[in-house]
GROMACS .gro file of C-alpha atoms in nm:
model
  415
    1MET     CA    1  -0.004  -0.004  -0.028
    2ARG     CA    2   0.139   0.355  -0.083
    3ARG     CA    3   0.098   0.486   0.269
    4THR     CA    4   0.363   0.531   0.495
    5ASP     CA    5   0.185   0.668   0.797
    6PRO     CA    6  -0.167   0.605   0.970
    7GLU     CA    7  -0.334   0.913   0.868
    8GLY     CA    8  -0.499   0.982   0.541
    9HIS     CA    9  -0.705   0.700   0.418
   10GLY     CA   10  -0.864   0.879   0.079
   11PRO     CA   11  -0.917   0.627  -0.215
   12VAL     CA   12  -0.707   0.846  -0.424
   13ARG     CA   13  -0.369   0.911  -0.290
   14PHE     CA   14  -0.333   0.590  -0.054
   15GLY     CA   15  -0.560   0.363  -0.298
   16PRO     CA   16  -0.418   0.028  -0.353
   17PRO     CA   17  -0.222   0.006  -0.692
   18LEU     CA   18  -0.243  -0.290  -0.935
   19PRO     CA   19  -0.134  -0.636  -0.839
   20GLU     CA   20   0.229  -0.658  -0.943
   21ASP     CA   21   0.407  -0.989  -1.039
   22GLY     CA   22   0.693  -0.911  -0.786
   23LEU     CA   23   0.934  -1.077  -1.046
   24PRO     CA   24   1.260  -0.931  -1.178
   25VAL     CA   25   1.243  -0.720  -1.527
   26LEU     CA   26   1.287  -0.997  -1.808
   27PRO     CA   27   1.647  -0.919  -1.946
   28GLU     CA   28   1.526  -0.905  -2.281
   29LEU     CA   29   1.248  -0.649  -2.224
   30ALA     CA   30   1.526  -0.400  -2.013
   31GLY     CA   31   1.796  -0.424  -2.289
   32VAL     CA   32   1.537  -0.297  -2.524
   33LEU     CA   33   1.427  -0.034  -2.288
   34ALA     CA   34   1.778   0.073  -2.210
   35ALA     CA   35   1.886   0.098  -2.608
   36ALA     CA   36   1.611   0.337  -2.622
   37ALA     CA   37   1.710   0.538  -2.338
   38SER     CA   38   1.944   0.764  -2.579
   39TRP     CA   39   1.623   0.813  -2.787
   40GLY     CA   40   1.577   1.229  -2.708
   41GLY     CA   41   1.261   1.243  -2.951
   42PRO     CA   42   0.873   1.245  -2.797
   43GLU     CA   43   0.645   0.941  -2.875
   44PRO     CA   44   0.314   1.089  -3.043
   45VAL     CA   45   0.021   1.130  -2.832
   46GLY     CA   46  -0.162   0.787  -2.872
   47GLY     CA   47   0.147   0.620  -3.010
   48GLY     CA   48   0.356   0.603  -3.322
   49PRO     CA   49   0.327   0.388  -3.620
   50ALA     CA   50   0.529   0.103  -3.505
   51LEU     CA   51   0.373   0.111  -3.120
   52ILE     CA   52   0.039   0.112  -3.270
   53ASP     CA   53   0.101  -0.179  -3.544
   54ALA     CA   54   0.256  -0.405  -3.243
   55ALA     CA   55  -0.088  -0.304  -3.018
   56CYS     CA   56  -0.286  -0.405  -3.364
   57GLY     CA   57  -0.104  -0.747  -3.374
   58HIS     CA   58  -0.154  -0.814  -3.030
   59GLY     CA   59  -0.529  -0.744  -3.059
   60GLU     CA   60  -0.573  -0.934  -3.351
   61ARG     CA   61  -0.399  -1.288  -3.225
   62ARG     CA   62  -0.678  -1.221  -2.945
   63GLY     CA   63  -0.987  -1.208  -3.186
   64LEU     CA   64  -0.990  -0.817  -3.143
   65PRO     CA   65  -0.929  -0.669  -3.461
   66ALA     CA   66  -0.880  -0.290  -3.441
   67ARG     CA   67  -0.724  -0.029  -3.755
   68PRO     CA   68  -0.449   0.148  -3.651
   69ASP     CA   69  -0.698   0.465  -3.664
   70ARG     CA   70  -0.923   0.287  -3.401
   71THR     CA   71  -0.603   0.237  -3.171
   72ALA     CA   72  -0.473   0.445  -2.893
   73LEU     CA   73  -0.186   0.408  -2.623
   74ALA     CA   74  -0.128   0.607  -2.335
   75PRO     CA   75   0.072   0.578  -2.011
   76GLY     CA   76  -0.138   0.377  -1.817
   77ALA     CA   77  -0.495   0.276  -1.827
   78PRO     CA   78  -0.588   0.553  -1.580
   79ALA     CA   79  -0.524   0.807  -1.844
   80LEU     CA   80  -0.741   0.624  -2.089
   81LEU     CA   81  -0.992   0.573  -1.856
   82THR     CA   82  -0.991   0.918  -1.770
   83ALA     CA   83  -1.003   1.039  -2.128
   84LEU     CA   84  -1.276   0.802  -2.222
   85THR     CA   85  -1.488   0.916  -1.937
   86ALA     CA   86  -1.392   1.291  -2.024
   87ALA     CA   87  -1.513   1.226  -2.416
   88ILE     CA   88  -1.829   1.033  -2.295
   89ASP     CA   89  -2.120   1.260  -2.149
   90GLY     CA   90  -2.316   1.128  -1.882
   91ASP     CA   91  -2.321   0.923  -1.562
   92VAL     CA   92  -2.097   0.639  -1.495
   93LEU     CA   93  -2.214   0.261  -1.403
   94VAL     CA   94  -1.948   0.023  -1.250
   95PRO     CA   95  -1.962  -0.318  -1.109
   96ARG     CA   96  -1.981  -0.344  -0.694
   97PRO     CA   97  -1.681  -0.443  -0.607
   98CYS     CA   98  -1.464  -0.316  -0.916
   99THR     CA   99  -1.090  -0.187  -0.967
  100ALA     CA  100  -1.011   0.059  -0.689
  101TRP     CA  101  -0.913   0.288  -0.986
  102TRP     CA  102  -1.206   0.361  -1.182
  103ALA     CA  103  -1.457   0.510  -0.935
  104PRO     CA  104  -1.183   0.839  -0.862
  105TYR     CA  105  -1.120   0.894  -1.201
  106ALA     CA  106  -1.486   0.993  -1.296
  107ARG     CA  107  -1.522   1.179  -0.961
  108LEU     CA  108  -1.210   1.362  -1.019
  109LEU     CA  109  -1.410   1.508  -1.365
  110GLY     CA  110  -1.713   1.591  -1.133
  111ARG     CA  111  -1.906   1.217  -1.287
  112PRO     CA  112  -2.120   1.092  -1.011
  113VAL     CA  113  -2.031   0.665  -1.009
  114PHE     CA  114  -2.315   0.447  -0.963
  115HIS     CA  115  -2.235   0.069  -0.823
  116VAL     CA  116  -2.438  -0.215  -0.964
  117PRO     CA  117  -2.392  -0.551  -0.768
  118THR     CA  118  -2.226  -0.864  -0.917
  119PRO     CA  119  -2.389  -1.193  -0.921
  120ALA     CA  120  -2.265  -1.426  -0.673
  121GLU     CA  121  -2.061  -1.666  -0.900
  122SER     CA  122  -1.835  -1.396  -1.006
  123GLY     CA  123  -1.745  -1.024  -1.001
  124GLY     CA  124  -1.639  -0.778  -1.249
  125VAL     CA  125  -1.973  -0.801  -1.473
  126PRO     CA  126  -2.273  -0.645  -1.290
  127ASP     CA  127  -2.598  -0.852  -1.302
  128PRO     CA  128  -2.838  -0.774  -1.535
  129TYR     CA  129  -3.151  -0.733  -1.397
  130ALA     CA  130  -2.972  -0.539  -1.123
  131LEU     CA  131  -2.796  -0.315  -1.423
  132LEU     CA  132  -3.166  -0.248  -1.574
  133GLU     CA  133  -3.290  -0.148  -1.259
  134THR     CA  134  -3.047   0.076  -1.180
  135VAL     CA  135  -3.091   0.243  -1.496
  136ARG     CA  136  -3.431   0.243  -1.433
  137ARG     CA  137  -3.371   0.423  -1.108
  138MET     CA  138  -3.133   0.671  -1.246
  139ARG     CA  139  -3.340   0.782  -1.484
  140ALA     CA  140  -3.636   0.832  -1.253
  141GLU     CA  141  -3.400   1.065  -1.074
  142GLY     CA  142  -3.322   1.245  -1.352
  143ARG     CA  143  -2.978   1.087  -1.391
  144ASP     CA  144  -2.812   1.043  -1.741
  145PRO     CA  145  -2.656   0.711  -1.758
  146ARG     CA  146  -2.424   0.625  -2.043
  147LEU     CA  147  -2.086   0.472  -1.961
  148LEU     CA  148  -2.062   0.112  -1.794
  149VAL     CA  149  -1.704  -0.002  -1.696
  150LEU     CA  150  -1.657  -0.384  -1.648
  151SER     CA  151  -1.410  -0.642  -1.656
  152VAL     CA  152  -1.444  -1.021  -1.736
  153ALA     CA  153  -1.112  -1.118  -1.587
  154ASP     CA  154  -1.139  -0.927  -1.288
  155ASP     CA  155  -0.963  -0.708  -1.033
  156PRO     CA  156  -1.041  -0.754  -0.724
  157THR     CA  157  -1.246  -1.110  -0.722
  158ALA     CA  158  -0.999  -1.275  -0.944
  159THR     CA  159  -1.272  -1.434  -1.135
  160VAL     CA  160  -1.368  -1.476  -1.505
  161ALA     CA  161  -1.729  -1.366  -1.585
  162PRO     CA  162  -1.933  -1.686  -1.764
  163PRO     CA  163  -2.016  -1.618  -2.137
  164ASP     CA  164  -2.400  -1.648  -2.054
  165LEU     CA  165  -2.385  -1.380  -1.800
  166LEU     CA  166  -2.174  -1.136  -1.984
  167HIS     CA  167  -2.392  -1.178  -2.281
  168GLU     CA  168  -2.735  -1.092  -2.067
  169THR     CA  169  -2.566  -0.817  -1.940
  170LEU     CA  170  -2.440  -0.668  -2.259
  171GLN     CA  171  -2.772  -0.693  -2.432
  172ALA     CA  172  -2.938  -0.510  -2.105
  173ALA     CA  173  -2.642  -0.241  -2.154
  174ALA     CA  174  -2.701  -0.210  -2.494
  175GLY     CA  175  -3.077  -0.189  -2.482
  176GLU     CA  176  -3.030   0.101  -2.257
  177GLY     CA  177  -2.787   0.278  -2.498
  178LEU     CA  178  -2.496   0.244  -2.288
  179HIS     CA  179  -2.119   0.263  -2.419
  180LEU     CA  180  -1.922  -0.035  -2.274
  181ILE     CA  181  -1.558   0.003  -2.188
  182SER     CA  182  -1.392  -0.351  -2.119
  183ASP     CA  183  -1.083  -0.355  -1.896
  184GLU     CA  184  -0.869  -0.643  -2.012
  185THR     CA  185  -0.594  -0.620  -1.840
  186TRP     CA  186  -0.576  -0.958  -1.685
  187ARG     CA  187  -0.722  -1.175  -1.973
  188ASP     CA  188  -0.377  -1.308  -2.029
  189THR     CA  189  -0.332  -1.423  -1.638
  190LEU     CA  190  -0.593  -1.725  -1.661
  191HIS     CA  191  -0.479  -1.985  -1.400
  192ASP     CA  192  -0.631  -2.231  -1.651
  193PRO     CA  193  -0.683  -2.124  -1.980
  194ARG     CA  194  -0.808  -2.457  -2.132
  195GLY     CA  195  -1.057  -2.484  -1.877
  196THR     CA  196  -1.198  -2.104  -1.822
  197VAL     CA  197  -1.363  -1.936  -2.123
  198LEU     CA  198  -1.321  -1.603  -2.129
  199LEU     CA  199  -1.508  -1.397  -2.395
  200SER     CA  200  -1.426  -0.992  -2.476
  201PRO     CA  201  -1.762  -0.802  -2.486
  202ALA     CA  202  -1.603  -0.635  -2.779
  203GLU     CA  203  -1.646  -0.992  -2.962
  204MET     CA  204  -2.053  -0.977  -2.878
  205LEU     CA  205  -2.114  -0.614  -2.947
  206PRO     CA  206  -1.827  -0.470  -3.154
  207ASP     CA  207  -1.987  -0.143  -3.245
  208HIS     CA  208  -2.072  -0.051  -2.852
  209VAL     CA  209  -1.720  -0.155  -2.717
  210THR     CA  210  -1.417   0.013  -2.608
  211VAL     CA  211  -1.114  -0.254  -2.477
  212VAL     CA  212  -0.846  -0.110  -2.258
  213THR     CA  213  -0.588  -0.317  -2.160
  214ASP     CA  214  -0.287  -0.201  -1.915
  215LEU     CA  215   0.043  -0.378  -1.999
  216ALA     CA  216   0.116  -0.393  -1.660
  217GLY     CA  217  -0.096  -0.675  -1.626
  218SER     CA  218   0.143  -0.926  -1.798
  219LEU     CA  219   0.373  -0.756  -2.020
  220LEU     CA  220   0.538  -0.469  -1.883
  221PRO     CA  221   0.641  -0.368  -1.516
  222PRO     CA  222   0.400  -0.122  -1.313
  223GLY     CA  223   0.701   0.128  -1.327
  224TRP     CA  224   0.692   0.141  -1.738
  225PRO     CA  225   0.346   0.256  -1.754
  226ALA     CA  226   0.141   0.182  -2.107
  227ALA     CA  227  -0.160   0.084  -2.213
  228VAL     CA  228  -0.386   0.012  -2.503
  229ALA     CA  229  -0.723   0.112  -2.615
  230ARG     CA  230  -0.933  -0.037  -2.882
  231PHE     CA  231  -1.221   0.173  -3.039
  232PRO     CA  232  -1.540   0.032  -3.213
  233ALA     CA  233  -1.505  -0.021  -3.557
  234GLY     CA  234  -1.804   0.183  -3.671
  235PRO     CA  235  -1.845   0.547  -3.719
  236GLU     CA  236  -1.886   0.623  -3.337
  237GLY     CA  237  -1.579   0.448  -3.243
  238GLY     CA  238  -1.421   0.707  -3.495
  239ALA     CA  239  -1.539   0.999  -3.348
  240LEU     CA  240  -1.448   0.885  -2.983
  241HIS     CA  241  -1.138   0.793  -3.093
  242ALA     CA  242  -1.056   1.168  -3.238
  243ARG     CA  243  -1.213   1.301  -2.876
  244VAL     CA  244  -0.998   1.047  -2.657
  245LEU     CA  245  -0.682   1.196  -2.842
  246ASP     CA  246  -0.762   1.551  -2.796
  247VAL     CA  247  -0.812   1.479  -2.407
  248LEU     CA  248  -0.490   1.284  -2.416
  249THR     CA  249  -0.298   1.606  -2.622
  250ALA     CA  250  -0.435   1.845  -2.376
  251LEU     CA  251  -0.290   1.620  -2.089
  252ASP     CA  252   0.029   1.549  -2.265
  253ALA     CA  253  -0.044   1.184  -2.219
  254CYS     CA  254   0.227   1.033  -2.407
  255VAL     CA  255   0.414   0.686  -2.352
  256ALA     CA  256   0.792   0.783  -2.258
  257THR     CA  257   0.992   0.672  -2.570
  258PRO     CA  258   1.204   0.436  -2.419
  259VAL     CA  259   0.887   0.253  -2.241
  260ALA     CA  260   0.716   0.278  -2.601
  261ALA     CA  261   0.981   0.070  -2.737
  262ALA     CA  262   0.958  -0.194  -2.469
  263ALA     CA  263   0.577  -0.199  -2.521
  264GLY     CA  264   0.625  -0.267  -2.877
  265TYR     CA  265   0.859  -0.564  -2.831
  266ALA     CA  266   0.621  -0.706  -2.556
  267LEU     CA  267   0.351  -0.658  -2.785
  268SER     CA  268   0.494  -0.830  -3.056
  269GLU     CA  269   0.504  -1.114  -2.831
  270PRO     CA  270   0.861  -1.288  -2.895
  271GLU     CA  271   0.957  -1.603  -2.730
  272PRO     CA  272   1.129  -1.462  -2.438
  273VAL     CA  273   0.814  -1.259  -2.343
  274THR     CA  274   0.559  -1.535  -2.390
  275ALA     CA  275   0.764  -1.782  -2.202
  276ARG     CA  276   0.815  -1.518  -1.900
  277VAL     CA  277   0.419  -1.474  -1.901
  278ALA     CA  278   0.340  -1.814  -1.904
  279ALA     CA  279   0.585  -1.890  -1.603
  280SER     CA  280   0.480  -1.601  -1.402
  281VAL     CA  281   0.099  -1.705  -1.456
  282ARG     CA  282   0.183  -2.051  -1.324
  283ALA     CA  283   0.365  -1.942  -1.038
  284HIS     CA  284   0.095  -1.678  -0.931
  285ALA     CA  285  -0.155  -1.927  -0.976
  286ARG     CA  286  -0.013  -2.181  -0.779
  287VAL     CA  287   0.078  -1.937  -0.491
  288ALA     CA  288  -0.288  -1.815  -0.507
  289ALA     CA  289  -0.408  -2.149  -0.471
  290ALA     CA  290  -0.217  -2.218  -0.187
  291ALA     CA  291  -0.359  -1.885  -0.016
  292HIS     CA  292  -0.690  -1.967  -0.105
  293ARG     CA  293  -0.696  -2.304   0.098
  294ALA     CA  294  -0.539  -2.166   0.375
  295VAL     CA  295  -0.783  -1.869   0.403
  296VAL     CA  296  -1.061  -2.101   0.346
  297ALA     CA  297  -0.929  -2.338   0.612
  298ALA     CA  298  -0.933  -2.076   0.842
  299GLY     CA  299  -1.317  -2.035   0.794
  300ALA     CA  300  -1.299  -1.699   0.560
  301VAL     CA  301  -1.510  -1.707   0.238
  302ALA     CA  302  -1.316  -1.676  -0.103
  303ARG     CA  303  -1.419  -1.750  -0.470
  304PRO     CA  304  -1.103  -1.980  -0.622
  305PRO     CA  305  -0.882  -1.746  -0.789
  306GLN     CA  306  -0.929  -1.776  -1.160
  307CYS     CA  307  -0.710  -1.510  -1.306
  308GLY     CA  308  -0.428  -1.244  -1.220
  309ARG     CA  309  -0.231  -1.224  -0.893
  310HIS     CA  310  -0.457  -1.192  -0.620
  311LEU     CA  311  -0.760  -1.293  -0.425
  312TYR     CA  312  -1.094  -1.154  -0.250
  313VAL     CA  313  -1.157  -1.264   0.070
  314ASP     CA  314  -1.475  -1.211   0.301
  315LEU     CA  315  -1.383  -1.241   0.631
  316THR     CA  316  -1.772  -1.222   0.774
  317PRO     CA  317  -1.758  -1.569   0.960
  318LEU     CA  318  -1.444  -1.416   1.158
  319ALA     CA  319  -1.641  -1.079   1.247
  320PRO     CA  320  -1.666  -1.192   1.607
  321ALA     CA  321  -1.296  -1.258   1.658
  322LEU     CA  322  -1.225  -0.909   1.461
  323ALA     CA  323  -1.471  -0.729   1.715
  324ALA     CA  324  -1.282  -0.824   1.970
  325ARG     CA  325  -0.963  -0.710   1.863
  326GLY     CA  326  -1.131  -0.350   1.805
  327VAL     CA  327  -1.173  -0.403   1.393
  328GLY     CA  328  -1.501  -0.257   1.332
  329ASP     CA  329  -1.482  -0.197   0.964
  330THR     CA  330  -1.255  -0.244   0.638
  331GLN     CA  331  -1.045   0.041   0.699
  332GLU     CA  332  -0.943  -0.103   1.048
  333LEU     CA  333  -0.948  -0.425   0.881
  334GLU     CA  334  -0.706  -0.308   0.637
  335ASP     CA  335  -0.450  -0.175   0.901
  336PHE     CA  336  -0.497  -0.500   1.102
  337LEU     CA  337  -0.391  -0.749   0.854
  338THR     CA  338  -0.122  -0.526   0.675
  339GLY     CA  339   0.026  -0.497   1.018
  340ARG     CA  340  -0.010  -0.839   1.118
  341SER     CA  341   0.061  -1.024   0.788
  342GLY     CA  342   0.339  -0.805   0.693
  343MET     CA  343   0.189  -0.792   0.338
  344PRO     CA  344  -0.071  -0.543   0.164
  345ALA     CA  345  -0.459  -0.635   0.246
  346ALA     CA  346  -0.651  -0.344   0.069
  347GLY     CA  347  -0.991  -0.331   0.240
  348GLY     CA  348  -1.315  -0.357   0.039
  349HIS     CA  349  -1.407  -0.014   0.052
  350ARG     CA  350  -1.151   0.088  -0.180
  351PHE     CA  351  -1.348  -0.128  -0.450
  352GLY     CA  352  -1.643   0.010  -0.400
  353ASP     CA  353  -1.784  -0.286  -0.092
  354ASP     CA  354  -1.959  -0.125   0.201
  355LEU     CA  355  -1.731   0.003   0.506
  356GLU     CA  356  -1.900  -0.265   0.714
  357THR     CA  357  -1.861  -0.572   0.528
  358PRO     CA  358  -1.490  -0.733   0.628
  359ARG     CA  359  -1.353  -0.795   0.283
  360VAL     CA  360  -0.981  -0.780   0.167
  361ARG     CA  361  -0.771  -0.811  -0.172
  362LEU     CA  362  -0.488  -1.003  -0.078
  363CYS     CA  363  -0.193  -1.011  -0.372
  364THR     CA  364   0.041  -1.281  -0.398
  365ALA     CA  365   0.350  -1.111  -0.538
  366PRO     CA  366   0.511  -1.060  -0.141
  367LEU     CA  367   0.469  -1.429  -0.104
  368LEU     CA  368   0.714  -1.509  -0.382
  369GLY     CA  369   1.039  -1.374  -0.189
  370ALA     CA  370   1.192  -1.095  -0.045
  371THR     CA  371   1.505  -1.110  -0.278
  372PRO     CA  372   1.512  -1.096  -0.678
  373GLU     CA  373   1.680  -1.429  -0.642
  374GLU     CA  374   1.423  -1.590  -0.430
  375ARG     CA  375   1.136  -1.433  -0.660
  376ALA     CA  376   1.319  -1.568  -0.991
  377GLU     CA  377   1.345  -1.918  -0.881
  378CYS     CA  378   0.979  -1.936  -0.815
  379LEU     CA  379   0.956  -1.907  -1.197
  380ASP     CA  380   1.108  -2.218  -1.253
  381ALA     CA  381   0.989  -2.455  -0.939
  382ASP     CA  382   0.731  -2.707  -1.016
  383GLU     CA  383   0.553  -2.605  -0.702
  384PRO     CA  384   0.662  -2.288  -0.573
  385ALA     CA  385   0.424  -2.286  -0.302
  386GLU     CA  386   0.680  -2.541  -0.171
  387LEU     CA  387   0.983  -2.337  -0.155
  388PRO     CA  388   1.106  -2.254   0.184
  389TRP     CA  389   1.053  -1.870   0.178
  390VAL     CA  390   0.709  -1.935   0.021
  391ARG     CA  391   0.585  -2.186   0.293
  392ARG     CA  392   0.705  -1.925   0.588
  393ALA     CA  393   0.535  -1.627   0.398
  394LEU     CA  394   0.234  -1.841   0.344
  395HIS     CA  395   0.265  -1.947   0.721
  396ARG     CA  396   0.239  -1.598   0.843
  397VAL     CA  397  -0.064  -1.534   0.660
  398MET     CA  398  -0.223  -1.862   0.769
  399SER     CA  399  -0.126  -1.777   1.144
  400VAL     CA  400  -0.327  -1.473   1.108
  401PHE     CA  401  -0.617  -1.643   0.993
  402ASP     CA  402  -0.602  -1.934   1.217
  403ASP     CA  403  -0.568  -1.683   1.546
  404LEU     CA  404  -0.899  -1.580   1.394
  405ARG     CA  405  -1.077  -1.883   1.350
  406ASP     CA  406  -0.956  -1.979   1.701
  407ASP     CA  407  -1.094  -1.709   1.846
  408ALA     CA  408  -1.454  -1.710   1.660
  409ARG     CA  409  -1.466  -2.033   1.777
  410ARG     CA  410  -1.397  -1.965   2.137
  411TRP     CA  411  -1.672  -1.672   2.124
  412GLU     CA  412  -1.910  -1.912   1.987
  413SER     CA  413  -1.877  -2.152   2.220
  414SER     CA  414  -1.893  -1.932   2.515
  415ARG     CA  415  -2.269  -1.803   2.412
   0.00000   0.00000   0.00000
């Protein structure tokens, strides 16, 4: 967490960043960036031709075709979402819970954000009936819902929305005239790519969906900000692309030239990059599965993680033990777990959940080791969760949850 003192719990300055991979930078990627460090010229706003071509090829290989005049890059997904929100009039809808940085950017632009509940089986995509009811109520109150942001492969819940739910939600959104932004930052981090079906909303509604992908999800270190937006193919997509470029130009939001070179290399997916992505996903998937088993065994509730480098934990069954420790809301829960486990535990209020509901997002990167050498060894291990330093980190987390479970049982037995 980007906080160095106990004061100031605001969602913008102190909100949780994207879950990092915690791994050393790929040498080939570092070499490309270093070679471009002497280039003094700026990258054009929206990306130069070579970078855009690499982004288009990356999308084509995923069934997301986009022409160069329908593609733009910016220094991170937040810059793109800010530009998109500024370019589309009206109120913004997001799932509950949702990625921590979605709502603050809309509010900074003076746009109210309306949360829509997600179904029990997955996060990231609103329940279609709840979406229709929310839109109806908004319009009855004189609001103007125009934009829905969603993610099929989700942060914070680490789940993947099933195609049937996605289809129903998209039909509801299209019927209400909403433009959709699909955040696909985590689509290449599926823990079981053969057993998990992931469809992009752009495959179902190509004329109504803008796809945003932050390359920090799988291709670049988070300190090298770059993200891609792929706009709809129709006339509205062309107009939206132009308005977004205007906003990015006003903000001077261009990708740094060395980062653009590294991003172009990563987007072209040479063998070193694809091998690193596969190894990183495998390591995080196995450590996340071990962490999931630990928290569930302690009595907490969590959906099995299907993507990303995190899991979302509901500690409601352990609420009596938390209350006995003076933990009454998720900000206090965040502070308590972060201090006791030695790793960030972002409270659910960061993601739009109620302050009274004890939920946290745990990330797997801190479990991989304390040194670059330890973390790098996780990439080659058949079972990274069995490495001594990973076992110790998992045990530290388990002990916190086990203590809460034992106290909750004692509290129940004394009633």
